[in-house]
Amino acid sequence: MTDQYNNHLIMLDVCRESDWEGELLVSPITVDDSKQTDKPAKDVGDILLVERHDEKSDKPVYEALLSLGEEEKITSEIVRQAGGRLANWLIKREHKSVGINIKNLNNLDETGALKGFCEGLLLGSFRFDRHKSKDTDLHATDVKILVEEEKSKFESDVDHSVVVAKSVSLAREWSHEPPNIINPVSLAQRARDLAEENGLKCTILDEEDLKELGANAIRSVGFGSQTPSHLIILEYPGSGSGKDSDPVILVGKALTFDSGGYSLKSLTGIRGMKYDKCGGMTVLGTMQAVAELKLDVPVVGIVGAAENMISENAYRPDDIITTLSGKTVEIISTDAEGRMVLSDSLTYAHQNYQPRAVIDVATLTGGVVVALGKVRAGIMANDDGLADALMEAGERTHERLWRMPLDDDYFELIKGSDSDLKNSAGIRQAHPVVGGIFLKQFVPDDVSWAHLDIAGMASVTKNKPYSPKGATGFGVRLLVDYLENL
Ligand code: BES
Ligand code: ZN
Ligand code: ZN
């Protein structure tokens, strides 16, 4: 099981300089430092290889100078990006053993810089190659971080980065899996295994359970699929003084494939809809991190898993569905299925727990991509404190958010005529906000709630410094940071 997502090509270790016997030394430098070389580095992550004479062995040794760009502009994100580019460079050159000298990361506090650097290295080394039949030419690299001072001080930072990067990689790996491999049934099994490995309580509600409960919104979305909808619930009890206090509930949309249903997507719009499960994978990845890091706060992860397909059993436009909350919804578009899945998941959350806060994560609308592009995810919330805390976590981790409104005036757009609600306005106004307003109907006003629309951030079509093409695992680092800072 573990090797399903433990796909890192780079292993990190930390050691004192005197212990190091690596082949290559990597030293971070700034653009100014690099001016002293004949080919100065310009951009973050540029690498200059220099030959040095080792007096002890009398042999040439190599040092890679890794550019962090201009000194005044160095932030932990810059260091993370440099780490990512270094990972790609190391993998391409098949370097087996590398020493990284961190003493030049002098413009940041060493802790933040080291964490960012390790995250970049590990995340930049992610590859989704399990379905390639040919042996790829990538090989594991053993990276040692060299420190001059007390080793243990740095070890915990490296360990933290390893856990976080492993959890982001889990989210990426599972998001990448095609819909013929991950469907609601196989996903539920993976979640069960994940829970067992991490000592989490796991409850799976299958089609029969959901029918008995009256969770018809999540059920309907899956009616067209051979693999029925499931609700996956993982529970982490907290530790120390936080144990058994009110939990933070993370709710994720996991459409293992979104064809749009009878409101069928276009030829180009349908491509990549395996990534419509990314919100749910972010929740699962976060649960793993929370358990491994033994955070104080109790956390519940609820993942609504469904596949939106067409068949004689599929739900249709014009259907009126009674949700778990008792509210009725008329289907305007079967492609607005994420909010149906989440409506029952959110109802389940507050019916079964007394949440300290509820945060849902979903690739909910194409509209948020139009509004914010691929730089920030949208956040809508009924609680300013929660919104601020999440936005601050977003700035710290560089998984950035931008707040959108939730005025009740928007409700007009989805007010039902033959039902309580419509699942879509049927017009293009305020798409992401309409999604948020719909979800708000399923959260009591006294429950602190935020909705993250990650449709633009969940996957990338080009390689980024520490996110290769495909799923990004967006939200895991953000949520872990938020939960750690509660
Ligand atoms: N899964 C899509 C949203 C999406 C679009 C995610 C592009 C990632 C990239 C969602 O289920 C959807 O189809 N939303 C519709 C809603 C509309 C029918 C009200 C949309 O945004 O167009
Ligand atoms: Zn859809
Ligand atoms: Zn969808």
XYZ file of N, CA and C in Angstrom, residues 50-146:
291
model
N 30.640 24.357 -10.643
C 32.037 24.811 -10.622
C 32.947 23.710 -10.081
N 34.152 23.715 -10.608
C 35.111 22.711 -10.167
C 36.006 23.351 -9.115
N 36.177 22.657 -8.016
C 37.058 23.191 -6.982
C 38.151 22.158 -6.708
N 39.250 22.669 -6.247
C 40.333 21.744 -5.928
C 40.261 21.368 -4.461
N 40.180 20.081 -4.188
C 40.131 19.634 -2.798
C 41.545 19.345 -2.325
N 41.991 20.149 -1.369
C 43.387 20.008 -0.934
C 43.655 18.676 -0.255
N 42.632 18.187 0.463
C 42.819 16.936 1.214
C 43.057 15.760 0.267
N 42.179 15.609 -0.717
C 42.290 14.438 -1.597
C 43.138 14.734 -2.835
N 43.390 16.020 -3.045
C 44.134 16.448 -4.213
C 43.392 16.117 -5.526
N 42.079 15.964 -5.404
C 41.258 15.669 -6.590
C 40.289 16.817 -6.807
N 39.809 17.001 -8.031
C 38.800 18.054 -8.204
C 37.474 17.622 -7.567
N 36.795 18.553 -6.921
C 35.451 18.281 -6.412
C 34.509 19.282 -7.075
N 33.250 18.901 -7.162
C 32.287 19.758 -7.850
C 31.318 20.393 -6.870
N 31.049 21.631 -7.154
C 30.070 22.329 -6.338
C 29.039 22.945 -7.280
N 27.766 22.714 -6.970
C 26.695 23.330 -7.773
C 26.214 24.555 -7.022
N 26.260 25.701 -7.694
C 25.783 26.931 -7.070
C 24.336 27.134 -7.506
N 23.461 27.166 -6.544
C 22.020 27.251 -6.831
C 21.545 28.679 -6.585
N 21.052 29.310 -7.633
C 20.668 30.718 -7.496
C 19.321 30.883 -6.796
N 19.299 31.788 -5.834
C 18.032 32.163 -5.175
C 17.560 33.520 -5.687
N 18.176 33.998 -6.767
C 17.766 35.290 -7.328
C 18.323 36.444 -6.523
N 17.596 37.559 -6.548
C 18.087 38.751 -5.858
C 17.863 38.631 -4.355
N 18.864 39.017 -3.611
C 18.839 38.805 -2.167
C 17.617 39.432 -1.484
N 17.254 40.650 -1.922
C 16.132 41.347 -1.256
C 14.804 40.641 -1.525
N 14.767 39.843 -2.572
C 13.475 39.234 -2.933
C 13.329 37.801 -2.425
N 14.299 37.340 -1.636
C 14.222 35.946 -1.194
C 13.110 35.773 -0.149
N 12.237 34.822 -0.409
C 11.193 34.450 0.559
C 11.214 32.930 0.659
N 10.406 32.371 1.573
C 10.415 30.904 1.655
C 9.863 30.289 0.368
N 8.992 31.003 -0.344
C 8.477 30.485 -1.616
C 9.586 30.438 -2.681
N 10.431 31.473 -2.676
C 11.554 31.490 -3.626
C 12.461 30.289 -3.359
N 12.713 30.048 -2.076
C 13.572 28.922 -1.711
C 12.896 27.594 -2.100
N 11.565 27.531 -1.929
C 10.823 26.322 -2.320
C 10.948 26.085 -3.828
N 10.825 27.171 -4.591
C 10.938 27.036 -6.051
C 12.344 26.601 -6.449
N 13.332 27.178 -5.763
C 14.721 26.794 -6.066
C 14.926 25.315 -5.746
N 14.364 24.861 -4.631
C 14.439 23.442 -4.256
C 13.815 22.571 -5.341
N 12.678 23.019 -5.880
C 11.992 22.259 -6.927
C 12.831 22.164 -8.187
N 13.435 23.285 -8.557
C 14.250 23.248 -9.784
C 15.504 22.401 -9.583
N 16.020 22.441 -8.364
C 17.181 21.596 -8.065
C 16.804 20.115 -8.187
N 15.608 19.761 -7.723
C 15.158 18.362 -7.819
C 15.186 17.903 -9.278
N 14.645 18.741 -10.160
C 14.610 18.371 -11.578
C 16.008 18.228 -12.152
N 16.880 19.105 -11.737
C 18.273 19.092 -12.208
C 18.983 17.819 -11.745
N 18.765 17.478 -10.477
C 19.420 16.284 -9.917
C 18.917 15.012 -10.598
N 17.593 14.963 -10.817
C 17.000 13.767 -11.424
C 17.523 13.601 -12.850
N 17.562 14.719 -13.579
C 18.039 14.658 -14.963
C 19.474 14.146 -15.027
N 20.277 14.550 -14.065
C 21.687 14.142 -14.081
C 21.980 12.869 -13.309
N 20.919 12.273 -12.787
C 21.064 11.014 -12.051
C 22.086 11.097 -10.938
N 22.125 12.200 -10.250
C 23.021 12.299 -9.097
C 22.495 11.443 -7.966
N 23.349 10.607 -7.460
C 22.900 9.645 -6.447
C 23.028 10.202 -5.037
N 24.021 11.000 -4.829
C 24.279 11.443 -3.475
C 24.683 12.907 -3.513
N 23.956 13.707 -2.807
C 24.182 15.145 -2.913
C 24.216 15.777 -1.534
N 25.184 16.604 -1.330
C 25.219 17.352 -0.076
C 24.726 18.755 -0.343
N 23.860 19.248 0.496
C 23.366 20.603 0.312
C 23.779 21.443 1.508
N 24.532 22.472 1.203
C 25.045 23.328 2.253
C 24.028 24.426 2.535
N 23.444 24.406 3.714
C 22.384 25.393 3.942
C 22.880 26.664 4.611
N 24.168 26.785 4.853
C 24.585 27.948 5.641
C 24.454 29.262 4.853
N 24.264 29.146 3.542
C 24.093 30.380 2.776
C 22.657 30.862 2.683
N 21.749 30.166 3.286
C 20.354 30.618 3.289
C 20.209 31.699 4.368
N 20.987 32.751 4.201
C 21.163 33.647 5.336
C 20.126 34.757 5.440
N 19.339 34.941 4.399
C 18.428 36.078 4.445
C 17.087 35.750 5.095
N 16.878 34.478 5.336
C 15.647 34.039 5.989
C 16.043 33.396 7.302
N 15.077 33.277 8.214
C 15.406 32.478 9.381
C 15.647 31.069 8.859
N 16.595 30.405 9.427
C 17.014 29.125 8.845
C 15.901 28.089 8.834
N 15.006 28.172 9.820
C 13.939 27.182 9.901
C 13.014 27.283 8.693
N 12.462 28.485 8.456
C 11.528 28.656 7.341
C 12.196 28.306 6.027
N 13.443 28.720 5.884
C 14.149 28.475 4.633
C 14.373 26.983 4.429
N 14.779 26.305 5.491
C 15.066 24.878 5.354
C 13.795 24.102 5.010
N 12.691 24.453 5.678
C 11.422 23.771 5.386
C 11.014 23.984 3.931
N 11.065 25.244 3.488
C 10.682 25.563 2.112
C 11.566 24.813 1.128
N 12.846 24.806 1.421
C 13.807 24.166 0.539
C 13.543 22.658 0.427
N 13.317 22.019 1.562
C 13.059 20.565 1.565
C 11.747 20.256 0.850
N 10.721 21.064 1.120
C 9.428 20.840 0.447
C 9.604 20.940 -1.065
N 10.328 21.970 -1.500
C 10.551 22.157 -2.929
C 11.270 20.967 -3.539
N 12.311 20.499 -2.850
C 13.089 19.351 -3.336
C 12.214 18.105 -3.480
N 11.437 17.831 -2.423
C 10.628 16.609 -2.423
C 9.476 16.710 -3.413
N 8.794 17.860 -3.396
C 7.629 18.004 -4.283
C 8.060 18.087 -5.737
N 9.203 18.718 -5.971
C 9.711 18.828 -7.339
C 10.117 17.482 -7.904
N 10.330 16.508 -7.030
C 10.760 15.189 -7.505
C 9.569 14.254 -7.745
N 8.352 14.754 -7.527
C 7.173 13.900 -7.759
C 7.037 13.560 -9.247
N 6.827 12.285 -9.526
C 6.529 11.855 -10.893
C 5.393 10.843 -10.829
N 4.459 10.944 -11.751
C 3.391 9.940 -11.806
C 3.712 8.999 -12.948
N 4.415 7.917 -12.634
C 4.872 7.042 -13.713
C 4.485 5.583 -13.499
N 3.517 5.356 -12.604
C 3.220 3.961 -12.299
C 2.536 3.224 -13.456
N 1.966 3.955 -14.389
C 1.304 3.260 -15.497
C 2.174 3.213 -16.753
N 3.459 3.569 -16.605
C 4.355 3.465 -17.759
C 4.989 2.082 -17.742
N 4.887 1.385 -18.877
C 5.398 0.009 -18.871
C 6.915 -0.021 -18.945
N 7.512 0.986 -19.603
C 8.975 1.009 -19.720
C 9.594 1.510 -18.437
N 10.711 0.926 -18.102
C 11.452 1.396 -16.948
C 11.901 2.832 -17.247
N 11.537 3.756 -16.426
C 11.978 5.125 -16.710
C 13.447 5.273 -16.285
N 14.059 6.308 -16.771
C 15.475 6.468 -16.453
C 15.691 7.309 -15.186
N 14.661 7.419 -14.374
C 14.813 8.202 -13.160
C 15.293 7.305 -12.023
N 16.186 7.822 -11.237
C 16.704 7.024 -10.132
C 16.651 7.799 -8.835
N 16.546 7.055 -7.776
C 16.472 7.695 -6.466
C 17.741 8.481 -6.177
N 17.572 9.589 -5.564
C 18.699 10.422 -5.190
C 18.707 10.540 -3.677
N 19.858 10.412 -3.124
C 19.987 10.494 -1.683
C 20.552 11.872 -1.366
N 19.747 12.698 -0.770
C 20.199 14.060 -0.507
C 20.487 14.236 0.966
N 21.645 14.733 1.256
C 21.955 15.042 2.648
C 22.024 16.551 2.799
N 21.320 17.032 3.793
C 21.376 18.449 4.088
C 22.511 18.630 5.091
N 23.478 19.448 4.740
C 24.634 19.628 5.630
C 24.392 20.761 6.610
